[in-house]
JSON list of C-alpha atoms in Angstrom, two decimals:
[
{"chain": "A", "resi": 1, "resn": "SER", "atom": "CA", "xyz": [12.90, 1.37, 6.59]},
{"chain": "A", "resi": 2, "resn": "GLN", "atom": "CA", "xyz": [11.89, 3.62, 3.65]},
{"chain": "A", "resi": 3, "resn": "GLN", "atom": "CA", "xyz": [13.02, 2.13, 0.44]},
{"chain": "A", "resi": 4, "resn": "GLY", "atom": "CA", "xyz": [11.39, 3.79, -2.55]},
{"chain": "A", "resi": 5, "resn": "GLU", "atom": "CA", "xyz": [11.53, 7.56, -2.81]},
{"chain": "A", "resi": 6, "resn": "GLU", "atom": "CA", "xyz": [9.40, 9.18, -5.42]},
{"chain": "A", "resi": 7, "resn": "ASP", "atom": "CA", "xyz": [10.22, 12.37, -7.19]},
{"chain": "A", "resi": 8, "resn": "PRO", "atom": "CA", "xyz": [8.68, 14.88, -7.59]},
{"chain": "A", "resi": 9, "resn": "GLN", "atom": "CA", "xyz": [6.59, 14.98, -4.45]},
{"chain": "A", "resi": 10, "resn": "ALA", "atom": "CA", "xyz": [3.93, 16.92, -6.38]},
{"chain": "A", "resi": 11, "resn": "LEU", "atom": "CA", "xyz": [3.17, 17.32, -10.10]},
{"chain": "A", "resi": 12, "resn": "SER", "atom": "CA", "xyz": [0.59, 19.55, -11.74]},
{"chain": "A", "resi": 13, "resn": "ILE", "atom": "CA", "xyz": [-0.06, 19.35, -15.48]},
{"chain": "A", "resi": 14, "resn": "GLN", "atom": "CA", "xyz": [-2.76, 20.13, -18.04]},
{"chain": "A", "resi": 15, "resn": "GLU", "atom": "CA", "xyz": [-5.05, 17.48, -19.32]},
{"chain": "A", "resi": 16, "resn": "GLY", "atom": "CA", "xyz": [-3.67, 15.73, -22.37]},
{"chain": "A", "resi": 17, "resn": "GLU", "atom": "CA", "xyz": [-0.06, 16.21, -21.30]},
{"chain": "A", "resi": 18, "resn": "ASN", "atom": "CA", "xyz": [2.20, 13.32, -20.29]},
{"chain": "A", "resi": 19, "resn": "ALA", "atom": "CA", "xyz": [3.18, 12.87, -16.61]},
{"chain": "A", "resi": 20, "resn": "THR", "atom": "CA", "xyz": [6.47, 11.30, -15.52]},
{"chain": "A", "resi": 21, "resn": "MET", "atom": "CA", "xyz": [7.16, 10.19, -11.96]},
{"chain": "A", "resi": 22, "resn": "ASN", "atom": "CA", "xyz": [10.44, 8.66, -10.66]},
{"chain": "A", "resi": 23, "resn": "CYS", "atom": "CA", "xyz": [11.33, 6.31, -7.95]},
{"chain": "A", "resi": 24, "resn": "SER", "atom": "CA", "xyz": [14.72, 5.57, -6.44]},
{"chain": "A", "resi": 25, "resn": "TYR", "atom": "CA", "xyz": [15.57, 2.74, -4.08]},
{"chain": "A", "resi": 26, "resn": "LYS", "atom": "CA", "xyz": [18.60, 1.52, -2.28]},
{"chain": "A", "resi": 27, "resn": "THR", "atom": "CA", "xyz": [18.94, -2.20, -2.21]},
{"chain": "A", "resi": 28, "resn": "SER", "atom": "CA", "xyz": [18.73, -5.25, -4.58]},
{"chain": "A", "resi": 29, "resn": "ILE", "atom": "CA", "xyz": [15.17, -5.91, -5.34]},
{"chain": "A", "resi": 30, "resn": "ASN", "atom": "CA", "xyz": [13.02, -8.72, -6.63]},
{"chain": "A", "resi": 31, "resn": "ASN", "atom": "CA", "xyz": [10.45, -6.53, -8.22]},
{"chain": "A", "resi": 32, "resn": "LEU", "atom": "CA", "xyz": [9.02, -3.03, -8.12]},
{"chain": "A", "resi": 33, "resn": "GLN", "atom": "CA", "xyz": [5.42, -2.03, -8.23]},
{"chain": "A", "resi": 34, "resn": "TRP", "atom": "CA", "xyz": [3.42, 1.10, -8.84]},
{"chain": "A", "resi": 35, "resn": "TYR", "atom": "CA", "xyz": [0.15, 1.81, -7.07]},
{"chain": "A", "resi": 36, "resn": "ARG", "atom": "CA", "xyz": [-2.37, 4.65, -7.33]},
{"chain": "A", "resi": 37, "resn": "GLN", "atom": "CA", "xyz": [-4.41, 6.03, -4.39]},
{"chain": "A", "resi": 38, "resn": "ASN", "atom": "CA", "xyz": [-7.33, 8.45, -4.79]},
{"chain": "A", "resi": 39, "resn": "SER", "atom": "CA", "xyz": [-7.75, 10.75, -1.86]},
{"chain": "A", "resi": 40, "resn": "GLY", "atom": "CA", "xyz": [-8.57, 8.97, 1.35]},
{"chain": "A", "resi": 41, "resn": "ARG", "atom": "CA", "xyz": [-9.08, 5.61, -0.37]},
{"chain": "A", "resi": 42, "resn": "GLY", "atom": "CA", "xyz": [-7.23, 2.37, -0.69]},
{"chain": "A", "resi": 43, "resn": "LEU", "atom": "CA", "xyz": [-4.34, 1.73, -3.09]},
{"chain": "A", "resi": 44, "resn": "VAL", "atom": "CA", "xyz": [-4.93, 0.17, -6.45]},
{"chain": "A", "resi": 45, "resn": "HIS", "atom": "CA", "xyz": [-2.19, -1.91, -8.17]},
{"chain": "A", "resi": 46, "resn": "LEU", "atom": "CA", "xyz": [-1.15, -0.56, -11.54]},
{"chain": "A", "resi": 47, "resn": "ILE", "atom": "CA", "xyz": [1.76, -2.52, -12.74]},
{"chain": "A", "resi": 48, "resn": "LEU", "atom": "CA", "xyz": [4.65, -4.76, -11.60]},
{"chain": "A", "resi": 49, "resn": "ILE", "atom": "CA", "xyz": [8.07, -4.96, -13.21]},
{"chain": "A", "resi": 50, "resn": "ARG", "atom": "CA", "xyz": [10.57, -7.58, -12.23]},
{"chain": "A", "resi": 51, "resn": "SER", "atom": "CA", "xyz": [14.32, -7.01, -11.68]},
{"chain": "A", "resi": 52, "resn": "ASN", "atom": "CA", "xyz": [15.09, -8.77, -14.96]},
{"chain": "A", "resi": 53, "resn": "GLU", "atom": "CA", "xyz": [12.78, -6.52, -17.01]},
{"chain": "A", "resi": 54, "resn": "ARG", "atom": "CA", "xyz": [13.52, -3.09, -18.38]},
{"chain": "A", "resi": 55, "resn": "GLU", "atom": "CA", "xyz": [10.31, -1.79, -19.63]},
{"chain": "A", "resi": 56, "resn": "LYS", "atom": "CA", "xyz": [6.59, -2.68, -19.35]},
{"chain": "A", "resi": 57, "resn": "HIS", "atom": "CA", "xyz": [3.36, -1.27, -20.79]},
{"chain": "A", "resi": 58, "resn": "SER", "atom": "CA", "xyz": [-0.17, -1.30, -19.64]},
{"chain": "A", "resi": 59, "resn": "GLY", "atom": "CA", "xyz": [-2.63, 0.93, -21.58]},
{"chain": "A", "resi": 60, "resn": "ARG", "atom": "CA", "xyz": [-1.49, 4.51, -21.08]},
{"chain": "A", "resi": 61, "resn": "LEU", "atom": "CA", "xyz": [1.16, 3.44, -18.61]},
{"chain": "A", "resi": 62, "resn": "ARG", "atom": "CA", "xyz": [4.76, 2.80, -19.24]},
{"chain": "A", "resi": 63, "resn": "VAL", "atom": "CA", "xyz": [7.17, 1.75, -16.59]},
{"chain": "A", "resi": 64, "resn": "THR", "atom": "CA", "xyz": [10.96, 1.54, -16.91]},
{"chain": "A", "resi": 65, "resn": "LEU", "atom": "CA", "xyz": [13.43, -0.12, -14.51]},
{"chain": "A", "resi": 66, "resn": "ASP", "atom": "CA", "xyz": [17.12, 0.64, -14.37]},
{"chain": "A", "resi": 67, "resn": "THR", "atom": "CA", "xyz": [18.67, -1.64, -11.81]},
{"chain": "A", "resi": 68, "resn": "SER", "atom": "CA", "xyz": [22.13, -0.20, -12.26]},
{"chain": "A", "resi": 69, "resn": "LYS", "atom": "CA", "xyz": [20.84, 3.18, -11.14]},
{"chain": "A", "resi": 70, "resn": "LYS", "atom": "CA", "xyz": [18.32, 1.67, -8.76]},
{"chain": "A", "resi": 71, "resn": "SER", "atom": "CA", "xyz": [15.52, 3.71, -10.26]},
{"chain": "A", "resi": 72, "resn": "SER", "atom": "CA", "xyz": [12.22, 3.34, -11.98]},
{"chain": "A", "resi": 73, "resn": "SER", "atom": "CA", "xyz": [9.90, 5.79, -13.77]},
{"chain": "A", "resi": 74, "resn": "LEU", "atom": "CA", "xyz": [6.19, 5.74, -14.43]},
{"chain": "A", "resi": 75, "resn": "LEU", "atom": "CA", "xyz": [4.90, 7.55, -17.53]},
{"chain": "A", "resi": 76, "resn": "ILE", "atom": "CA", "xyz": [1.24, 8.33, -17.99]},
{"chain": "A", "resi": 77, "resn": "THR", "atom": "CA", "xyz": [0.48, 9.49, -21.51]},
{"chain": "A", "resi": 78, "resn": "ALA", "atom": "CA", "xyz": [-2.41, 11.63, -22.64]},
{"chain": "A", "resi": 79, "resn": "SER", "atom": "CA", "xyz": [-3.35, 12.40, -19.02]},
{"chain": "A", "resi": 80, "resn": "ARG", "atom": "CA", "xyz": [-7.01, 12.72, -17.96]},
{"chain": "A", "resi": 81, "resn": "ALA", "atom": "CA", "xyz": [-8.63, 14.44, -14.96]},
{"chain": "A", "resi": 82, "resn": "ALA", "atom": "CA", "xyz": [-9.38, 10.99, -13.53]},
{"chain": "A", "resi": 83, "resn": "ASP", "atom": "CA", "xyz": [-5.63, 10.31, -13.32]},
{"chain": "A", "resi": 84, "resn": "THR", "atom": "CA", "xyz": [-5.47, 12.87, -10.42]},
{"chain": "A", "resi": 85, "resn": "ALA", "atom": "CA", "xyz": [-4.29, 10.79, -7.50]},
{"chain": "A", "resi": 86, "resn": "SER", "atom": "CA", "xyz": [-1.15, 9.94, -5.44]},
{"chain": "A", "resi": 87, "resn": "TYR", "atom": "CA", "xyz": [1.15, 7.44, -7.03]},
{"chain": "A", "resi": 88, "resn": "PHE", "atom": "CA", "xyz": [3.45, 5.19, -4.96]},
{"chain": "A", "resi": 89, "resn": "CYS", "atom": "CA", "xyz": [6.28, 2.86, -5.84]},
{"chain": "A", "resi": 90, "resn": "ALA", "atom": "CA", "xyz": [6.70, -0.25, -3.74]},
{"chain": "A", "resi": 91, "resn": "THR", "atom": "CA", "xyz": [9.75, -2.52, -3.63]},
{"chain": "A", "resi": 92, "resn": "ARG", "atom": "CA", "xyz": [10.42, -5.95, -2.39]},
{"chain": "A", "resi": 93, "resn": "ASP", "atom": "CA", "xyz": [13.92, -6.97, -1.48]},
{"chain": "A", "resi": 94, "resn": "GLN", "atom": "CA", "xyz": [15.24, -10.32, -2.58]},
{"chain": "A", "resi": 95, "resn": "GLY", "atom": "CA", "xyz": [14.06, -12.90, -0.08]},
{"chain": "A", "resi": 96, "resn": "ALA", "atom": "CA", "xyz": [11.94, -10.44, 1.87]},
{"chain": "A", "resi": 97, "resn": "GLN", "atom": "CA", "xyz": [8.23, -10.90, 2.52]},
{"chain": "A", "resi": 98, "resn": "LYS", "atom": "CA", "xyz": [7.14, -7.43, 2.75]},
{"chain": "A", "resi": 99, "resn": "LEU", "atom": "CA", "xyz": [6.66, -4.46, 0.40]},
{"chain": "A", "resi": 100, "resn": "VAL", "atom": "CA", "xyz": [8.17, -1.16, 1.21]},
{"chain": "A", "resi": 101, "resn": "PHE", "atom": "CA", "xyz": [6.34, 1.91, -0.08]},
{"chain": "A", "resi": 102, "resn": "GLY", "atom": "CA", "xyz": [7.68, 5.33, -0.85]},
{"chain": "A", "resi": 103, "resn": "GLN", "atom": "CA", "xyz": [6.01, 8.65, 0.19]},
{"chain": "A", "resi": 104, "resn": "GLY", "atom": "CA", "xyz": [4.34, 9.11, -3.20]},
{"chain": "A", "resi": 105, "resn": "THR", "atom": "CA", "xyz": [3.88, 11.69, -5.84]},
{"chain": "A", "resi": 106, "resn": "ARG", "atom": "CA", "xyz": [0.73, 13.74, -5.74]},
{"chain": "A", "resi": 107, "resn": "LEU", "atom": "CA", "xyz": [-0.42, 14.29, -9.38]},
{"chain": "A", "resi": 108, "resn": "THR", "atom": "CA", "xyz": [-3.01, 16.84, -10.28]},
{"chain": "A", "resi": 109, "resn": "ILE", "atom": "CA", "xyz": [-4.45, 17.00, -13.80]},
{"chain": "A", "resi": 110, "resn": "ASN", "atom": "CA", "xyz": [-5.88, 20.39, -14.56]},
{"chain": "A", "resi": 111, "resn": "PRO", "atom": "CA", "xyz": [-8.78, 20.51, -17.10]},
{"chain": "B", "resi": 1, "resn": "GLU", "atom": "CA", "xyz": [-13.75, -1.04, -5.74]},
{"chain": "B", "resi": 2, "resn": "THR", "atom": "CA", "xyz": [-11.83, -4.25, -4.94]},
{"chain": "B", "resi": 3, "resn": "GLY", "atom": "CA", "xyz": [-12.62, -7.63, -3.30]},
{"chain": "B", "resi": 4, "resn": "VAL", "atom": "CA", "xyz": [-11.48, -6.24, 0.07]},
{"chain": "B", "resi": 5, "resn": "THR", "atom": "CA", "xyz": [-13.85, -4.55, 2.41]},
{"chain": "B", "resi": 6, "resn": "GLN", "atom": "CA", "xyz": [-13.26, -2.67, 5.62]},
{"chain": "B", "resi": 7, "resn": "THR", "atom": "CA", "xyz": [-15.61, -1.50, 8.40]},
{"chain": "B", "resi": 8, "resn": "PRO", "atom": "CA", "xyz": [-16.12, 1.02, 9.74]},
{"chain": "B", "resi": 9, "resn": "ARG", "atom": "CA", "xyz": [-14.97, 3.50, 7.13]},
{"chain": "B", "resi": 10, "resn": "HIS", "atom": "CA", "xyz": [-14.74, 6.24, 9.76]},
{"chain": "B", "resi": 11, "resn": "LEU", "atom": "CA", "xyz": [-14.07, 5.92, 13.53]},
{"chain": "B", "resi": 12, "resn": "VAL", "atom": "CA", "xyz": [-13.77, 8.53, 16.29]},
{"chain": "B", "resi": 13, "resn": "MET", "atom": "CA", "xyz": [-12.68, 7.27, 19.66]},
{"chain": "B", "resi": 14, "resn": "GLY", "atom": "CA", "xyz": [-11.45, 8.48, 22.96]},
{"chain": "B", "resi": 15, "resn": "MET", "atom": "CA", "xyz": [-8.03, 7.37, 24.36]},
{"chain": "B", "resi": 16, "resn": "THR", "atom": "CA", "xyz": [-9.83, 5.09, 26.84]},
{"chain": "B", "resi": 17, "resn": "ASN", "atom": "CA", "xyz": [-12.15, 3.39, 24.42]},
{"chain": "B", "resi": 18, "resn": "LYS", "atom": "CA", "xyz": [-11.80, -0.16, 22.97]},
{"chain": "B", "resi": 19, "resn": "LYS", "atom": "CA", "xyz": [-12.72, -0.61, 19.33]},
{"chain": "B", "resi": 20, "resn": "SER", "atom": "CA", "xyz": [-12.08, -3.04, 16.52]},
{"chain": "B", "resi": 21, "resn": "LEU", "atom": "CA", "xyz": [-11.50, -2.61, 12.79]},
{"chain": "B", "resi": 22, "resn": "LYS", "atom": "CA", "xyz": [-12.64, -5.35, 10.52]},
{"chain": "B", "resi": 23, "resn": "CYS", "atom": "CA", "xyz": [-11.42, -6.42, 7.13]},
{"chain": "B", "resi": 24, "resn": "GLU", "atom": "CA", "xyz": [-12.80, -9.14, 4.85]},
{"chain": "B", "resi": 25, "resn": "GLN", "atom": "CA", "xyz": [-11.43, -10.32, 1.53]},
{"chain": "B", "resi": 26, "resn": "HIS", "atom": "CA", "xyz": [-13.58, -12.16, -1.04]},
{"chain": "B", "resi": 27, "resn": "LEU", "atom": "CA", "xyz": [-10.63, -13.10, -3.30]},
{"chain": "B", "resi": 28, "resn": "GLY", "atom": "CA", "xyz": [-9.59, -16.51, -1.90]},
{"chain": "B", "resi": 29, "resn": "HIS", "atom": "CA", "xyz": [-6.24, -15.13, -0.83]},
{"chain": "B", "resi": 30, "resn": "ASN", "atom": "CA", "xyz": [-4.00, -16.61, 1.78]},
{"chain": "B", "resi": 31, "resn": "ALA", "atom": "CA", "xyz": [-2.16, -13.61, 3.01]},
{"chain": "B", "resi": 32, "resn": "MET", "atom": "CA", "xyz": [-3.49, -10.50, 4.77]},
{"chain": "B", "resi": 33, "resn": "TYR", "atom": "CA", "xyz": [-1.82, -7.28, 5.94]},
{"chain": "B", "resi": 34, "resn": "TRP", "atom": "CA", "xyz": [-2.53, -4.23, 8.14]},
{"chain": "B", "resi": 35, "resn": "TYR", "atom": "CA", "xyz": [-0.99, -0.93, 7.13]},
{"chain": "B", "resi": 36, "resn": "LYS", "atom": "CA", "xyz": [-0.99, 2.51, 8.85]},
{"chain": "B", "resi": 37, "resn": "GLN", "atom": "CA", "xyz": [-0.97, 5.63, 6.62]},
{"chain": "B", "resi": 38, "resn": "SER", "atom": "CA", "xyz": [-0.25, 8.86, 8.41]},
{"chain": "B", "resi": 39, "resn": "ALA", "atom": "CA", "xyz": [-0.07, 12.24, 6.72]},
{"chain": "B", "resi": 40, "resn": "LYS", "atom": "CA", "xyz": [3.23, 12.99, 5.11]},
{"chain": "B", "resi": 41, "resn": "LYS", "atom": "CA", "xyz": [4.83, 9.63, 6.03]},
{"chain": "B", "resi": 42, "resn": "PRO", "atom": "CA", "xyz": [5.30, 6.49, 3.94]},
{"chain": "B", "resi": 43, "resn": "LEU", "atom": "CA", "xyz": [2.83, 3.58, 4.24]},
{"chain": "B", "resi": 44, "resn": "GLU", "atom": "CA", "xyz": [3.90, 1.58, 7.27]},
{"chain": "B", "resi": 45, "resn": "LEU", "atom": "CA", "xyz": [3.42, -2.09, 7.40]},
{"chain": "B", "resi": 46, "resn": "MET", "atom": "CA", "xyz": [2.03, -3.28, 10.93]},
{"chain": "B", "resi": 47, "resn": "PHE", "atom": "CA", "xyz": [1.19, -6.98, 10.65]},
{"chain": "B", "resi": 48, "resn": "VAL", "atom": "CA", "xyz": [1.27, -9.88, 8.04]},
{"chain": "B", "resi": 49, "resn": "TYR", "atom": "CA", "xyz": [-0.86, -13.02, 8.32]},
{"chain": "B", "resi": 50, "resn": "SER", "atom": "CA", "xyz": [-0.50, -16.10, 6.16]},
{"chain": "B", "resi": 51, "resn": "LEU", "atom": "CA", "xyz": [-3.17, -18.81, 6.54]},
{"chain": "B", "resi": 52, "resn": "GLU", "atom": "CA", "xyz": [-4.21, -17.30, 9.89]},
{"chain": "B", "resi": 53, "resn": "GLU", "atom": "CA", "xyz": [-0.71, -17.28, 11.28]},
{"chain": "B", "resi": 54, "resn": "ARG", "atom": "CA", "xyz": [1.04, -14.09, 12.11]},
{"chain": "B", "resi": 55, "resn": "VAL", "atom": "CA", "xyz": [4.37, -13.98, 10.27]},
{"chain": "B", "resi": 56, "resn": "GLU", "atom": "CA", "xyz": [5.40, -10.44, 10.85]},
{"chain": "B", "resi": 57, "resn": "ASN", "atom": "CA", "xyz": [4.89, -7.93, 13.59]},
{"chain": "B", "resi": 58, "resn": "ASN", "atom": "CA", "xyz": [6.63, -4.74, 12.62]},
{"chain": "B", "resi": 59, "resn": "SER", "atom": "CA", "xyz": [7.41, -3.35, 16.09]},
{"chain": "B", "resi": 60, "resn": "VAL", "atom": "CA", "xyz": [3.82, -2.28, 16.64]},
{"chain": "B", "resi": 61, "resn": "PRO", "atom": "CA", "xyz": [2.80, -1.10, 20.17]},
{"chain": "B", "resi": 62, "resn": "SER", "atom": "CA", "xyz": [0.69, -3.60, 22.12]},
{"chain": "B", "resi": 63, "resn": "ARG", "atom": "CA", "xyz": [-2.27, -1.27, 22.08]},
{"chain": "B", "resi": 64, "resn": "PHE", "atom": "CA", "xyz": [-2.80, -2.61, 18.63]},
{"chain": "B", "resi": 65, "resn": "SER", "atom": "CA", "xyz": [-3.85, -6.32, 18.70]},
{"chain": "B", "resi": 66, "resn": "PRO", "atom": "CA", "xyz": [-4.46, -8.16, 15.44]},
{"chain": "B", "resi": 67, "resn": "GLU", "atom": "CA", "xyz": [-6.65, -11.20, 15.01]},
{"chain": "B", "resi": 68, "resn": "CYS", "atom": "CA", "xyz": [-7.04, -13.54, 12.10]},
{"chain": "B", "resi": 69, "resn": "PRO", "atom": "CA", "xyz": [-9.85, -16.17, 12.76]},
{"chain": "B", "resi": 70, "resn": "ASN", "atom": "CA", "xyz": [-9.71, -17.44, 9.21]},
{"chain": "B", "resi": 71, "resn": "SER", "atom": "CA", "xyz": [-7.99, -16.60, 5.91]},
{"chain": "B", "resi": 72, "resn": "SER", "atom": "CA", "xyz": [-10.85, -14.29, 4.82]},
{"chain": "B", "resi": 73, "resn": "HIS", "atom": "CA", "xyz": [-11.11, -12.19, 7.93]},
{"chain": "B", "resi": 74, "resn": "LEU", "atom": "CA", "xyz": [-8.72, -9.85, 9.75]},
{"chain": "B", "resi": 75, "resn": "PHE", "atom": "CA", "xyz": [-9.34, -7.68, 12.78]},
{"chain": "B", "resi": 76, "resn": "LEU", "atom": "CA", "xyz": [-7.36, -4.94, 14.43]},
{"chain": "B", "resi": 77, "resn": "HIS", "atom": "CA", "xyz": [-8.34, -4.51, 18.12]},
{"chain": "B", "resi": 78, "resn": "LEU", "atom": "CA", "xyz": [-7.64, -1.01, 19.52]},
{"chain": "B", "resi": 79, "resn": "HIS", "atom": "CA", "xyz": [-7.13, -0.14, 23.14]},
{"chain": "B", "resi": 80, "resn": "THR", "atom": "CA", "xyz": [-6.06, 2.94, 24.93]},
{"chain": "B", "resi": 81, "resn": "LEU", "atom": "CA", "xyz": [-4.80, 4.61, 21.78]},
{"chain": "B", "resi": 82, "resn": "GLN", "atom": "CA", "xyz": [-2.96, 7.95, 21.57]},
{"chain": "B", "resi": 83, "resn": "PRO", "atom": "CA", "xyz": [-3.86, 11.00, 19.48]},
{"chain": "B", "resi": 84, "resn": "GLU", "atom": "CA", "xyz": [-0.76, 10.22, 17.23]},
{"chain": "B", "resi": 85, "resn": "ASP", "atom": "CA", "xyz": [-2.43, 6.87, 16.31]},
{"chain": "B", "resi": 86, "resn": "SER", "atom": "CA", "xyz": [-4.92, 8.97, 14.27]},
{"chain": "B", "resi": 87, "resn": "ALA", "atom": "CA", "xyz": [-4.48, 7.77, 10.66]},
{"chain": "B", "resi": 88, "resn": "LEU", "atom": "CA", "xyz": [-5.94, 5.78, 7.74]},
{"chain": "B", "resi": 89, "resn": "TYR", "atom": "CA", "xyz": [-5.67, 2.05, 8.51]},
{"chain": "B", "resi": 90, "resn": "LEU", "atom": "CA", "xyz": [-5.52, 0.00, 5.34]},
{"chain": "B", "resi": 91, "resn": "CYS", "atom": "CA", "xyz": [-6.04, -3.73, 5.04]},
{"chain": "B", "resi": 92, "resn": "ALA", "atom": "CA", "xyz": [-4.65, -5.62, 2.04]},
{"chain": "B", "resi": 93, "resn": "SER", "atom": "CA", "xyz": [-4.50, -9.18, 0.81]},
{"chain": "B", "resi": 94, "resn": "SER", "atom": "CA", "xyz": [-2.37, -11.18, -1.63]},
{"chain": "B", "resi": 95, "resn": "GLN", "atom": "CA", "xyz": [-2.68, -14.62, -3.22]},
{"chain": "B", "resi": 96, "resn": "ASP", "atom": "CA", "xyz": [0.16, -15.83, -0.84]},
{"chain": "B", "resi": 97, "resn": "LEU", "atom": "CA", "xyz": [3.31, -14.47, 0.71]},
{"chain": "B", "resi": 98, "resn": "PRO", "atom": "CA", "xyz": [5.70, -13.08, -1.85]},
{"chain": "B", "resi": 99, "resn": "THR", "atom": "CA", "xyz": [8.36, -15.64, -1.14]},
{"chain": "B", "resi": 100, "resn": "SER", "atom": "CA", "xyz": [6.04, -18.42, -2.09]},
{"chain": "B", "resi": 101, "resn": "GLY", "atom": "CA", "xyz": [6.59, -17.49, -5.66]},
{"chain": "B", "resi": 102, "resn": "TRP", "atom": "CA", "xyz": [3.00, -16.18, -6.20]},
{"chain": "B", "resi": 103, "resn": "SER", "atom": "CA", "xyz": [2.38, -12.72, -7.48]},
{"chain": "B", "resi": 104, "resn": "ASP", "atom": "CA", "xyz": [3.38, -9.94, -5.19]},
{"chain": "B", "resi": 105, "resn": "THR", "atom": "CA", "xyz": [0.37, -7.95, -6.11]},
{"chain": "B", "resi": 106, "resn": "GLN", "atom": "CA", "xyz": [-1.65, -6.67, -3.13]},
{"chain": "B", "resi": 107, "resn": "TYR", "atom": "CA", "xyz": [-5.27, -5.71, -3.13]},
{"chain": "B", "resi": 108, "resn": "PHE", "atom": "CA", "xyz": [-6.25, -3.07, -0.68]},
{"chain": "B", "resi": 109, "resn": "GLY", "atom": "CA", "xyz": [-9.53, -2.14, 1.01]},
{"chain": "B", "resi": 110, "resn": "PRO", "atom": "CA", "xyz": [-10.79, 1.41, 1.11]},
{"chain": "B", "resi": 111, "resn": "GLY", "atom": "CA", "xyz": [-9.40, 2.00, 4.66]},
{"chain": "B", "resi": 112, "resn": "THR", "atom": "CA", "xyz": [-10.75, 3.14, 8.00]},
{"chain": "B", "resi": 113, "resn": "ARG", "atom": "CA", "xyz": [-10.14, 6.73, 8.89]},
{"chain": "B", "resi": 114, "resn": "LEU", "atom": "CA", "xyz": [-9.38, 6.63, 12.63]},
{"chain": "B", "resi": 115, "resn": "THR", "atom": "CA", "xyz": [-9.39, 9.80, 14.81]},
{"chain": "B", "resi": 116, "resn": "VAL", "atom": "CA", "xyz": [-8.26, 9.51, 18.44]},
{"chain": "B", "resi": 117, "resn": "LEU", "atom": "CA", "xyz": [-9.43, 12.30, 20.61]}
]
């Protein structure tokens, strides 16, 4: 069953601007991850945030998690053309063995 | 790109053909996964293997048959597929199953683009 739902489905911004994507989910989770996928390629892991964490940084990426609202956001600062890709959140329920992925946000960075 | 390779990268087959997809991971991981990615649908988990044992079969039709001869290799055997099976098939691996306490991070291969005519 689908767990994470990303918002917006598509986002187009100018190079240098910040991009924010959101993910909502329905159940109690152990952790939430963000992945990137370039067109027709495999997914690449970006960052993992555990249910007891509220914010995490990795380079130009900032992820927040609000378990009371069952939502997460991914912020990419100072965007570059190479950031053009689809971004997926994935959640794992407490005690579950599998990740459940959302449908993704298609991000386009215009030069 | 990552330590997970998949062959072939592209495959076109008729509905009566039999073909196999291959995945190999060079990361020393114990868990491997098959996913199906169709246009405008979320990534669908198909099978999970841990130490060569299948631990999850996500209601996948029997025309898809997985095989895991060792912890580094994973196959997906295809037989009498339907046009709606056309999709990108992704293989992934992780250090171990998430419930073991190891990292949940999964490492994906580049995928096989399958077209069923």
